[in-house]
Coordinates of C-alpha atoms and ligand atoms in Angstrom, one line a residue:
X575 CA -14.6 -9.1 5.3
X576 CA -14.9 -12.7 5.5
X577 CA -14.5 -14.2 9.3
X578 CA -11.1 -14.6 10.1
X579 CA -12.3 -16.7 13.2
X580 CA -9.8 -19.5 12.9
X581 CA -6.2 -19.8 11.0
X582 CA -3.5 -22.3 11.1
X583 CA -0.3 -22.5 9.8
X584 CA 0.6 -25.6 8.2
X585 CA 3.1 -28.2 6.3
X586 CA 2.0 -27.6 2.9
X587 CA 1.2 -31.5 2.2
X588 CA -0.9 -31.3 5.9
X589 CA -2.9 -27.9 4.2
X590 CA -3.8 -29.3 1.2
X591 CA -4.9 -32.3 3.2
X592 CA -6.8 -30.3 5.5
X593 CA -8.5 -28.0 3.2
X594 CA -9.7 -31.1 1.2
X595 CA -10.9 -32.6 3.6
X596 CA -12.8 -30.1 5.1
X597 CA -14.7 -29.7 1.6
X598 CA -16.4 -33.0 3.2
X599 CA -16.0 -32.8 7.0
X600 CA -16.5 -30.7 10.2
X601 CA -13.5 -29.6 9.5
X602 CA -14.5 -26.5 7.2
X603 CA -11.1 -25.2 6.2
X604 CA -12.3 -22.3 3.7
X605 CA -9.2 -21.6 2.1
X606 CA -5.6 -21.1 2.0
X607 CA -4.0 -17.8 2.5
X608 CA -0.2 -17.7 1.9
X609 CA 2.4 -20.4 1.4
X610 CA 6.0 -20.9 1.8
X611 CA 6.5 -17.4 3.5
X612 CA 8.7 -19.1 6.0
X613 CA 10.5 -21.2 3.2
X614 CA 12.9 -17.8 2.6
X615 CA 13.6 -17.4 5.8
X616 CA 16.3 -20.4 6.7
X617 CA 16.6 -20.3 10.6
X618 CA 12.5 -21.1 11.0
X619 CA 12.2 -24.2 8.8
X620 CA 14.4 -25.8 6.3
X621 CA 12.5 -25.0 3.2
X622 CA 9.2 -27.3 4.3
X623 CA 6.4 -25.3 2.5
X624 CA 4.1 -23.7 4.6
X625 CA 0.4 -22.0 4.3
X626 CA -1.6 -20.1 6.7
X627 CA -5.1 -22.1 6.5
X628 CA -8.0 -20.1 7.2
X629 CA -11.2 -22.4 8.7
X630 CA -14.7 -21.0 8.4
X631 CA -16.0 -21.6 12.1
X632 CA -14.1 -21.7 15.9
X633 CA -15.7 -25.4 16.0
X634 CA -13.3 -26.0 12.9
X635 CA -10.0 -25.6 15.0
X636 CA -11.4 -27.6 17.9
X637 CA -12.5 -30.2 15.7
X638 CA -8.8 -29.9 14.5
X639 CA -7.2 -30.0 17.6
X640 CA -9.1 -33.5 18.5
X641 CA -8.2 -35.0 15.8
X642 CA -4.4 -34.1 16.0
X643 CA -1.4 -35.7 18.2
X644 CA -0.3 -32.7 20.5
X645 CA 3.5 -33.0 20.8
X646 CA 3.9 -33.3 24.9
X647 CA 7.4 -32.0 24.8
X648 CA 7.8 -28.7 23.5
X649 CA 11.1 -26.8 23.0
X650 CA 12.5 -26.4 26.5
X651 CA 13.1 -22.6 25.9
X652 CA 10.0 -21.7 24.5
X653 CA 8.4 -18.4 25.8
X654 CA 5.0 -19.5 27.4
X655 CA 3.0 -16.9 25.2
X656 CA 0.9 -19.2 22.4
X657 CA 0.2 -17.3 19.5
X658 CA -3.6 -18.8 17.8
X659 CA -1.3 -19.8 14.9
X660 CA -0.7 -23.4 14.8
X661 CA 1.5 -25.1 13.3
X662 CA 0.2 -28.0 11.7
X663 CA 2.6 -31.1 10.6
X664 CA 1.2 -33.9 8.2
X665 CA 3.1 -36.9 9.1
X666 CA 0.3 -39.6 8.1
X667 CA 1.0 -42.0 4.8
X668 CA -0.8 -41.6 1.3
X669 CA -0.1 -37.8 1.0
X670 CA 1.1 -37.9 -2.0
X671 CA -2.2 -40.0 -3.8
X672 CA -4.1 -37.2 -2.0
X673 CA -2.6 -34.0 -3.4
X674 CA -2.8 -35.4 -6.8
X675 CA -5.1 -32.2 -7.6
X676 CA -3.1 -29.2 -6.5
X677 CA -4.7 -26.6 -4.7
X678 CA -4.8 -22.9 -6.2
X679 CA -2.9 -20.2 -4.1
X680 CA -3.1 -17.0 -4.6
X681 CA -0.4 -15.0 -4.7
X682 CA 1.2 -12.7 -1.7
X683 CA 4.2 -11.0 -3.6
X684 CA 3.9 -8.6 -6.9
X685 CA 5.4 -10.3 -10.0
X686 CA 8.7 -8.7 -11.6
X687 CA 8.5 -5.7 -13.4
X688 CA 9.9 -7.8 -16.8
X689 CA 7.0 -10.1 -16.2
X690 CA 4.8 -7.5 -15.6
X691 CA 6.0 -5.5 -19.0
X692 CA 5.3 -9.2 -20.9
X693 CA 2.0 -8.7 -19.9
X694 CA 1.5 -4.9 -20.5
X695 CA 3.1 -5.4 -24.2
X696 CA 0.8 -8.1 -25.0
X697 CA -2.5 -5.7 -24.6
X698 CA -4.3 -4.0 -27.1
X699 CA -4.4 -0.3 -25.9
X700 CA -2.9 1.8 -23.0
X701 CA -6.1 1.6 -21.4
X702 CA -5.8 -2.1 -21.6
X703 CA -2.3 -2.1 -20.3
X704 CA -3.0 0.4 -17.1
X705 CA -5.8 -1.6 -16.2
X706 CA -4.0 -4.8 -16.4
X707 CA -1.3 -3.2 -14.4
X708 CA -3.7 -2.7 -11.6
X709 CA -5.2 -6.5 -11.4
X710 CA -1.3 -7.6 -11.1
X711 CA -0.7 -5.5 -8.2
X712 CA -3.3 -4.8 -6.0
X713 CA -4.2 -6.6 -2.9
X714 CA -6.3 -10.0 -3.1
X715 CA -9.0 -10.1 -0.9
X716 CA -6.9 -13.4 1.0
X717 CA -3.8 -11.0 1.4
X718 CA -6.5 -8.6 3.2
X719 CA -7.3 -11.2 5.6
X720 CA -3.8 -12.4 6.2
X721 CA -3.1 -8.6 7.3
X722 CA -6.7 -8.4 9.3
X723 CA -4.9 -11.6 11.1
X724 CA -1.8 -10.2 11.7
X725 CA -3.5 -7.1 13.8
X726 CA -5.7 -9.8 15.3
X727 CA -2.7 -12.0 16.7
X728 CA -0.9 -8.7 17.3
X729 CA -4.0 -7.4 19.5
X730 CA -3.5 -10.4 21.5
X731 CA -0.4 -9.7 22.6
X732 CA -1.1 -5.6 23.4
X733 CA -4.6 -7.2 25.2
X734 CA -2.2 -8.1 27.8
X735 CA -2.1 -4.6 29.3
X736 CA -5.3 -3.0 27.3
X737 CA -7.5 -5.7 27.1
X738 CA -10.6 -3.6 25.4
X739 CA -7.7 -2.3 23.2
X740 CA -8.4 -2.7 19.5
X741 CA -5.4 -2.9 16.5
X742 CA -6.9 -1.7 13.1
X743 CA -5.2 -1.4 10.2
X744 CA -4.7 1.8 8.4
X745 CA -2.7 3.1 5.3
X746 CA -2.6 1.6 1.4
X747 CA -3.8 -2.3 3.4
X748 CA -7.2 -0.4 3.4
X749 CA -7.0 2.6 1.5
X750 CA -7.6 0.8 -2.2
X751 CA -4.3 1.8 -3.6
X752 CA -2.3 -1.3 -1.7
X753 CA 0.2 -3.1 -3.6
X754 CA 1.4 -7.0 -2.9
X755 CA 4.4 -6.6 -0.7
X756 CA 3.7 -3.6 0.9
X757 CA 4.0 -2.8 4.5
X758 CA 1.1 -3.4 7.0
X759 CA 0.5 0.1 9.0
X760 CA -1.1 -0.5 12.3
X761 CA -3.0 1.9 14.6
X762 CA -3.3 0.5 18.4
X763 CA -6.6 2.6 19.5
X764 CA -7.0 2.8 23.0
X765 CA -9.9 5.4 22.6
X766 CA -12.4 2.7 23.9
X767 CA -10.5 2.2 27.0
X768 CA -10.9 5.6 27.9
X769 CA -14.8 5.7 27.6
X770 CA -17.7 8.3 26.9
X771 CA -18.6 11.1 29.1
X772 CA -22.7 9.6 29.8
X773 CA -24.6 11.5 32.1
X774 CA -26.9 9.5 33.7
X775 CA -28.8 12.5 36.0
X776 CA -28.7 10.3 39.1
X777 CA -26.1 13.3 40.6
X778 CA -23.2 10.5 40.9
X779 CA -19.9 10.7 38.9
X780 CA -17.8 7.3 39.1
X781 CA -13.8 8.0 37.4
X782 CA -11.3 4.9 37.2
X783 CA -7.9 5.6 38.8
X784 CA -5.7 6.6 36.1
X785 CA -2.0 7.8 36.2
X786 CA -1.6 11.4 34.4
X787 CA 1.3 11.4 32.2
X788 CA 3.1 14.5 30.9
X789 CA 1.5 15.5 27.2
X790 CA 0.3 12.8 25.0
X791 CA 2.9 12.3 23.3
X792 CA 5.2 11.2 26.3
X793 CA 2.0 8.4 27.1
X794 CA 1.9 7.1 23.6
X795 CA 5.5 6.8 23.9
X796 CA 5.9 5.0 26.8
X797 CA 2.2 2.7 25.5
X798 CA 4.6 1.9 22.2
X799 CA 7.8 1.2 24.6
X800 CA 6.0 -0.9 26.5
X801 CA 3.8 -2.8 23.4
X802 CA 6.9 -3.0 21.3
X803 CA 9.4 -4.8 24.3
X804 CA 6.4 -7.4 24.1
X805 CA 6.2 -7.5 21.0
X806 CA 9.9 -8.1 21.1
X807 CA 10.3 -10.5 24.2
X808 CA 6.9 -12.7 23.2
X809 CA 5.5 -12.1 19.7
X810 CA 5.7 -15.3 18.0
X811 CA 7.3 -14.8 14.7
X812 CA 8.4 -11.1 15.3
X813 CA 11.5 -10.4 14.5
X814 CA 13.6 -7.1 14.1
X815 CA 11.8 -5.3 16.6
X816 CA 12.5 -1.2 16.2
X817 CA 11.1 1.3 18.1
X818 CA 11.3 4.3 17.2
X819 CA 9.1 6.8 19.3
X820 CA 10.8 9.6 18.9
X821 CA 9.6 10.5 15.0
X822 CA 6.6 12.7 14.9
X823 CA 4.5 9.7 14.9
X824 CA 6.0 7.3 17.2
X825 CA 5.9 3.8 15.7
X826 CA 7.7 0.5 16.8
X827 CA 8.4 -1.2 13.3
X828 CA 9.2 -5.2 12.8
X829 CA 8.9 -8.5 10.1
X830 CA 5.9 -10.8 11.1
X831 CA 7.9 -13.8 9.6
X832 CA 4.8 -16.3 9.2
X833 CA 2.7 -13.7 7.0
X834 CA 6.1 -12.1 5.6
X835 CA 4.6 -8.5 6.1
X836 CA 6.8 -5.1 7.7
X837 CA 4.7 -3.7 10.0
X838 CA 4.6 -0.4 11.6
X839 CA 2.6 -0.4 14.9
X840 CA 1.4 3.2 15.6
X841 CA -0.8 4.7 18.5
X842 CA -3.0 7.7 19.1
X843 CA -2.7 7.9 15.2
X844 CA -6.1 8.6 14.4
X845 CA -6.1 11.3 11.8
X846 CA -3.8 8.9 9.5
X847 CA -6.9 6.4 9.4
X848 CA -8.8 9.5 8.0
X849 CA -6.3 10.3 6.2
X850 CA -7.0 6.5 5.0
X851 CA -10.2 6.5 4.9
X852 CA -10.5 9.9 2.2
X853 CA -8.2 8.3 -0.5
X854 CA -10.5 5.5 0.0
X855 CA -13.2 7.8 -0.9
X856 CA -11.3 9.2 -3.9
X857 CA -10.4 5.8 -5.2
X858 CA -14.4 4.7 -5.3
X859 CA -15.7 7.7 -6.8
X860 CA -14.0 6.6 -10.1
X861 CA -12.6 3.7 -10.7
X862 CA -9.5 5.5 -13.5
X863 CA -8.5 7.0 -10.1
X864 CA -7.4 3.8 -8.6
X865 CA -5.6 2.9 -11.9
X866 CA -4.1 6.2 -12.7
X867 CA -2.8 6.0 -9.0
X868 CA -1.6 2.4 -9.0
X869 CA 0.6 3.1 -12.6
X870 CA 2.3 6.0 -11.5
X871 CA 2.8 4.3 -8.3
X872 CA 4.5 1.8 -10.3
X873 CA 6.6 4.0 -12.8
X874 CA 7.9 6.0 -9.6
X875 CA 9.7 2.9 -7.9
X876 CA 10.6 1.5 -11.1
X877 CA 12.8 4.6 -11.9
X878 CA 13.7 4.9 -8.2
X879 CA 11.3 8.0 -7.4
X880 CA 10.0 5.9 -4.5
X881 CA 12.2 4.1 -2.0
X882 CA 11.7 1.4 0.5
X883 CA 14.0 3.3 2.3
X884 CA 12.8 6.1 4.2
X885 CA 15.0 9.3 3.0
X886 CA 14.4 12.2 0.5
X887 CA 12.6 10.4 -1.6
X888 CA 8.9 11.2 -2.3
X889 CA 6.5 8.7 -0.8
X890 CA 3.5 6.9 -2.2
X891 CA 1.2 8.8 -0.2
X892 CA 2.8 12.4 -1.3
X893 CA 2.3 10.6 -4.8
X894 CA -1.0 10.1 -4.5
X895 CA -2.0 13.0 -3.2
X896 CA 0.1 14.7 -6.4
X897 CA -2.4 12.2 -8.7
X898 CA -5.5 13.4 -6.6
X899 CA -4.5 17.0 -7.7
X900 CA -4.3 16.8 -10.8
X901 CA -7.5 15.1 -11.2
X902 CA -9.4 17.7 -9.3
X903 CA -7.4 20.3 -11.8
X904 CA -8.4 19.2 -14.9
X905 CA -10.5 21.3 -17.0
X906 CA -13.6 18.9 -16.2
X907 CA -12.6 18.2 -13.0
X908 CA -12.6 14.7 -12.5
X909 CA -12.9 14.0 -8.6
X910 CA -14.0 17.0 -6.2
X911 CA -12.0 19.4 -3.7
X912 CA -11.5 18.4 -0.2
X913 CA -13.8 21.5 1.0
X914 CA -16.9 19.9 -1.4
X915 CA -16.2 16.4 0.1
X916 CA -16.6 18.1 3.4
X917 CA -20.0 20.2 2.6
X918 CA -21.5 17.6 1.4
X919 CA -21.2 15.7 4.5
X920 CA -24.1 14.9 7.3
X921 CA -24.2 16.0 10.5
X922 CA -23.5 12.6 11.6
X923 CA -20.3 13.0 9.3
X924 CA -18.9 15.2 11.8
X925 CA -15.0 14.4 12.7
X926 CA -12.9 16.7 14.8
X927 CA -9.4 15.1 15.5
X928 CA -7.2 17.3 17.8
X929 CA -8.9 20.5 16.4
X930 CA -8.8 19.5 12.9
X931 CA -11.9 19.3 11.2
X932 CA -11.6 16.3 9.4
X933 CA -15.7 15.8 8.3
X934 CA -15.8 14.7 4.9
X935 CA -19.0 12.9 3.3
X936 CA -19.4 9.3 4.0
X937 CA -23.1 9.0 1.8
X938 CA -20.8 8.9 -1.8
X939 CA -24.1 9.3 -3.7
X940 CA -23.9 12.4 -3.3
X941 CA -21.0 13.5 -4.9
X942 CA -21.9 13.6 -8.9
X943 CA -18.9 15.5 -10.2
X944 CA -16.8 12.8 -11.9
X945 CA -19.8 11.6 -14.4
X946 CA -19.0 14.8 -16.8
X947 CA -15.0 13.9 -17.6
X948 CA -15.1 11.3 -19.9
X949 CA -11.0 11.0 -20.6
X950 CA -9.4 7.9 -21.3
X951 CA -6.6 6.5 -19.0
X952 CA -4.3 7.2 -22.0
X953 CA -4.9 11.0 -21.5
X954 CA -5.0 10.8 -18.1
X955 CA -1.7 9.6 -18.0
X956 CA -0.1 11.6 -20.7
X957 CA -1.4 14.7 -19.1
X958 CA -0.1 13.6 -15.8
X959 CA 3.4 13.9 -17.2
X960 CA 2.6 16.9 -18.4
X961 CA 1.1 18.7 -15.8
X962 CA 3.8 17.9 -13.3
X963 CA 6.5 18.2 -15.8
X964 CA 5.4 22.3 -16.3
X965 CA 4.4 22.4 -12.8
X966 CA 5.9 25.6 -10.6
X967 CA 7.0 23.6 -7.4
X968 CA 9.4 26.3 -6.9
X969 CA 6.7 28.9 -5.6
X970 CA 3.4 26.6 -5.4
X971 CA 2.2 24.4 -2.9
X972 CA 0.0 21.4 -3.6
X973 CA -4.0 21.4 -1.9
X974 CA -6.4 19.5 -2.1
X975 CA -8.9 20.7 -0.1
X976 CA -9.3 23.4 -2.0
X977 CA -8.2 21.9 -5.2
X978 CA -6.1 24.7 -6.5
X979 CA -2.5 26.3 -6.3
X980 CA -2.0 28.3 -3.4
X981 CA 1.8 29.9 -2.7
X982 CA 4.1 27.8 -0.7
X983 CA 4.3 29.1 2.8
X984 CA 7.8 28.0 3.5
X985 CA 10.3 27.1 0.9
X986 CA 10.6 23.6 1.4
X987 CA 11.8 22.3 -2.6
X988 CA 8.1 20.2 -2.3
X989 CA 5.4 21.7 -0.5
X990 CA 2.0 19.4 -0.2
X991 CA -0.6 20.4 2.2
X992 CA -1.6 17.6 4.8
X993 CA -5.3 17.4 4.3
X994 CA -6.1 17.2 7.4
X995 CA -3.2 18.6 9.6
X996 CA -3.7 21.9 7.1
X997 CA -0.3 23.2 8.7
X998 CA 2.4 20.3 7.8
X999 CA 3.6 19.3 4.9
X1000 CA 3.5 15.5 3.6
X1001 CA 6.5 16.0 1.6
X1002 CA 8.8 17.6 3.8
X1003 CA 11.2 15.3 3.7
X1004 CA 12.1 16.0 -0.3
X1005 CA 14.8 17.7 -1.4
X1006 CA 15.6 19.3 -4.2
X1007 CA 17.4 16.9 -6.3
X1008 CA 14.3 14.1 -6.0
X1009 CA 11.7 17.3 -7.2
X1010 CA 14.1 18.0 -10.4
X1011 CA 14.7 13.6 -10.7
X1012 CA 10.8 13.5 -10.9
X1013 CA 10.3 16.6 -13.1
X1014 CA 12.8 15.1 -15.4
X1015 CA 11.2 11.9 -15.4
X1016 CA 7.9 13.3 -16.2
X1017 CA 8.6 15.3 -19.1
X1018 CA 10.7 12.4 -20.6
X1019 CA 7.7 10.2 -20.6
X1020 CA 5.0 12.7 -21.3
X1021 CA 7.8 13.1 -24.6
X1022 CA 7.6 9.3 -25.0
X1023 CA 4.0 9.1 -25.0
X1024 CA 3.9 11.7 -27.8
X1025 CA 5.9 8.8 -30.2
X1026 CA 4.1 6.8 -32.5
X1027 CA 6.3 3.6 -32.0
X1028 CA 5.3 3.9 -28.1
X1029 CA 1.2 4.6 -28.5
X1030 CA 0.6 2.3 -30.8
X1031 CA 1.3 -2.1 -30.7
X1032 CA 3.5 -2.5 -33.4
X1033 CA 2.1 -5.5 -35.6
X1034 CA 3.7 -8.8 -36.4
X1035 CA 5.6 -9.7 -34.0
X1036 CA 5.2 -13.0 -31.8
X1037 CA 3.3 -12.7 -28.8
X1038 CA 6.4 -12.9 -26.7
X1039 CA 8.4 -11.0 -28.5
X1040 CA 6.6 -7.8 -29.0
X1041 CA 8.6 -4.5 -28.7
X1042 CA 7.9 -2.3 -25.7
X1043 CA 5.4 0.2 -25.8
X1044 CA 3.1 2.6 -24.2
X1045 CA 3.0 2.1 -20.8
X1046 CA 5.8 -0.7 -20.7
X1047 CA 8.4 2.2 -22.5
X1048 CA 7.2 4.1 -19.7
X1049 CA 9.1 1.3 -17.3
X1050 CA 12.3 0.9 -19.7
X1051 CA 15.5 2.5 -17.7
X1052 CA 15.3 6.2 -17.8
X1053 CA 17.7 7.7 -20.5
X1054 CA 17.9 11.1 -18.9
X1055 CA 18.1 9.8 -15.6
X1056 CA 21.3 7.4 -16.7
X1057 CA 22.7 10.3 -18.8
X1058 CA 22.6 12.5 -15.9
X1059 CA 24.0 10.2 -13.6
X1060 CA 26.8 9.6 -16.3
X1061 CA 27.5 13.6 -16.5
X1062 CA 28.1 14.1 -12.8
X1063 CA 30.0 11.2 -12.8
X1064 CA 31.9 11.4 -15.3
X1065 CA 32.1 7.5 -16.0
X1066 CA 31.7 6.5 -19.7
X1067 CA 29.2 3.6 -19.6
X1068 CA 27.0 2.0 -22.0
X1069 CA 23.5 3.3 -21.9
X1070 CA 21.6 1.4 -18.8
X1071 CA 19.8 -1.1 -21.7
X1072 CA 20.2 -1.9 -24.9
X1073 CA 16.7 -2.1 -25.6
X1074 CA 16.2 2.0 -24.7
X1075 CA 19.1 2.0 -27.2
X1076 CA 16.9 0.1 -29.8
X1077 CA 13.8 1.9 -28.9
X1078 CA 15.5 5.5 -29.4
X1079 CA 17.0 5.0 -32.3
X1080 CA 13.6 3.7 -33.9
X1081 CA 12.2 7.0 -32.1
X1082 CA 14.7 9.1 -33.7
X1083 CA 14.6 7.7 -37.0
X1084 CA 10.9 8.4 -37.7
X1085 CA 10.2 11.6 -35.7
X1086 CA 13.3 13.1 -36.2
X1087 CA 14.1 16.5 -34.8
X1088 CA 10.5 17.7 -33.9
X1089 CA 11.4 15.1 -31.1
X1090 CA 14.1 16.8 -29.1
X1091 CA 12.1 19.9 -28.8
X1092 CA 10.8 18.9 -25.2
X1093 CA 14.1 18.4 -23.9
Ligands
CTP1101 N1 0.4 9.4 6.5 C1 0.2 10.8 6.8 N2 1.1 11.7 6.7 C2 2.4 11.4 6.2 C3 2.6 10.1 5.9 C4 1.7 9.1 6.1 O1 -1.0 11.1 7.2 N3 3.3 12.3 6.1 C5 -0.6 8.4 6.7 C6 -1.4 8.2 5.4 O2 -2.8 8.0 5.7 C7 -0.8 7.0 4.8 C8 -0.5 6.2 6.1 O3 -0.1 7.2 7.0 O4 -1.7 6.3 4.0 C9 0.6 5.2 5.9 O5 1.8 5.8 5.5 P1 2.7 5.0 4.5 O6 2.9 3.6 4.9 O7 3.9 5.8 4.3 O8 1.9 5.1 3.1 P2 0.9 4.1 2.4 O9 -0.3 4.9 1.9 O10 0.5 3.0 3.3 O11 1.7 3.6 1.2 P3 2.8 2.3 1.1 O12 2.1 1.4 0.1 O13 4.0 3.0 0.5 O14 3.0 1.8 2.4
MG1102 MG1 2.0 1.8 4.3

């Protein structure tokens, strides 16, 4: 990670001032991170363009704050807690001469599916297109630091009361499958504070005064009351402060407005970073893993499998795990079971969270399995469909760790083994209706990938006018899904877009009726 020792958030004409000329000063602005997160957000500035500036050295923001007019009178109702993001405000002449050569930001959002599609039709193959998918959504490495940043300045605040506290962040931020946009999962660990049992042999035994709470739970509740009212009360640019401590992971949830990320601050959460850390460790072994993952990901919120809503729906992680699967189930198995992962590991792999064994390998050299499946995304993703379109998720249950089957042992409509907490399910929260949405979905697409017109580019057509195909069919409306919705309904309306019309009556006309037979 590159050091995050100073930011600043700034004017935009005052950053792009800054940043040039720290190219020749003291004043070594590295880069720019995000801009105009606050220009959305109409209470905090009146659409003034903003950037979070990130300087290369602590001498950088001294050198700053010498050179800069410190406004004496501050808002009269300003809470006394300074955040280490400053605000910056360019008020000097000749701004405009000196941004004549605009800066290049990079982006902190995920473009629009339809933009996204443009792109994907405009590739040669569906290989092409998945991978291409991929370097449009994933994280940048400045979006990384942003969300380093944010735990940093969040730390600062929870230091208050846990000063050897540390806030890391867990979930897709560091996992490998992150999108732009989505949430920042944070895990306030404490575990330092409470020290090492050393024995020194000199016979004396020193223990800090602590106060004993109830069960665990009842102190990480109170830690995330506590954390969260300051967070509420203090935290500079937190806003819609939630806490809700009484899920089975308590978590206090709010909008950092100058980054623009949701955050969920967690605590004593420590199998999740494992749980982190192990699709990391699935996503390096091979990198079609990461873009199988991150296309899927994609398909499923485009036809509404995944929510930003918490509900019914099936999660990314469950989705992942569902990808991880299948890829550990194909005939040459492409990634290994959890149980190889974990025999392969050193003794100095050795985790035990709460009773779970959570050891898996950390020296990935070892693991050779992957090298002998040579498939192309193209099958990987047709097969996908398949597989979970035929899948028995009325009487099988989904594990990883030992990469097979195994019978569901309750009957929950979607059972997938936590693969570290071997007794919960991920996916409890599914019902029904969202198992049969998906296993619809799939066997629709696994059908459209099975179409000529949708494998294959169709030639001569302008490059922006070419008709969608593999993967960017795959994102068209559903027709099942809207013909469904139509039958319960009862409502006569037009199919959800004319250009599913357009591309099923092309599909009809030259397969004919071999094509219904999946339906
Ligand atoms: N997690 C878990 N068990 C669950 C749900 C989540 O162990 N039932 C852990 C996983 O490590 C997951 C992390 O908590 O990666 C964060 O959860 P979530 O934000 O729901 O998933 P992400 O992987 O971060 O995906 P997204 O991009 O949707 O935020
Ligand atoms: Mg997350």
């Amino acid at each position: 990670m590159a050091a995050c020792v100073g930011m600043c958030r700034l004017q935009m004409k005052g950053a792009e001032r800054i940043v040039k000329l720290g190219q020749k000063s003291d004043l070594t602005a590295r880069r720019i991170l995000t801009r105009s997160t606050f220009a959305t957000k109409a209470q905090t500035v009146k659409n003034t363009p903003q950037a979070v500036v990130e300087f290369s050295t602590k001498d950088s923001i001294s050198a700053l704050k010498a050179n800069c007019t410190i406004p004496s009178v501050q808002h009269e109702a300003a809470v006394p807690f300074k955040s280490r993001l400053l605000s910056l405000k360019w008020a000097g002449q000749g701004s405009q001469s000196n941004s004549s050569k605009t800066l290049e930001f990079q982006k902190h959002s995920p473009i629009s599916v339809n933009e996204l599609t443009r792109h994907l039709c405009k590739q040669e193959s569906i290989d092409q297109q998945i991978q291409c998918l991929t370097d449009h959504y994933q994280l940048t490495e400045e979006n990384i630091s942003l969300r380093f940043l944010v735990c940093s300045l969040l730390r600062d605040i929870a230091a208050a009361y846990f000063p050897e506290c540390i806030i890391r962040p867990f979930g897709s931020t560091v996992n490998n499958f992150g999108k732009l946009g989505c949430d920042l999962d944070m895990f306030l660990d404490l575990d330092g504070i409470s020290g090492l049992n050393q024995n020194k042999g000199s016979g004396l035994f020193l223990e800090y005064q602590v106060k004993q709470g109830t069960s665990v739970r009842t102190i990480t509740q109170s830690v995330l009351s506590v954390i969260g009212e300051c967070v509420d009360q203090f935290g500079p640019g937190c806003v819609g402060v939630q806490k809700i401590l009484n899920a089975r992971c308590p978590l206090v949830r709010f909008a950092h407005q100058p980054s623009g990320f949701q955050c969920d601050l967690t605590a004593n959460n420590r199998v999740a970073m494992k749980s982190s850390e192990l699709l990391f460790v699935y996503g390096k072994l091979d990198a079609r893993v990461r873009h199988l993952v991150f296309a899927i990901r994609c398909w499923a919120r485009v036809h509404s499998i995944t929510s930003s809503i918490p509900g019914a729906w099936i999660t990314n992680f469950s989705l992942t795990v569902l990808v991880l699967f299948f890829l550990q189930r194909r005939t040459q198995p492409m990634l290994p079971t959890m149980d190889q992962l974990r025999d392969l590991a050193d003794p100095s792999d050795q985790c035990i969270i709460e009773g779970n064994d959570c050891t898996i390998v950390s020296d990935l050299s070892k693991i050779k399995l992957q090298t002998l499946n040579t498939d192309t995304l193209e099958k990987l993703l047709q097969e996908f469909f398949e597989f979970y379109g035929n899948f028995s998720f009325s009487s099988t249950s989904i594990n990883i760790r030992k990469g097979k089957e195994q019978n569901k042992p309750e009957t929950t409509p979607l059972h997938i083994q936590n693969p570290f907490e071997t007794s919960l399910n991920i996916s409890k929260n599914v019902n029904a209706t969202q198992v049969e949405r998906f296993v619809a979905l799939c066997r629709e697409s696994a059908w459209l990938l099975e179409q000529k017109e949708v494998l294959k580019r169709s030639a001569g057509h302008s490059a922006d006018n070419i008709p969608h195909w593999g993967l960017a069919a795959l994102l068209l409306p559903s027709v099942a899904q809207s013909a469904g919705v139509k039958g319960r309904r009862k409502k006569r309306h037009h199919l959800a877009s004319d250009r599913i019309k357009t591309l099923l009556e092309s599909l009809k006309l030259s397969s004919g009726g071999a094509a219904n037979s999946h339906h």
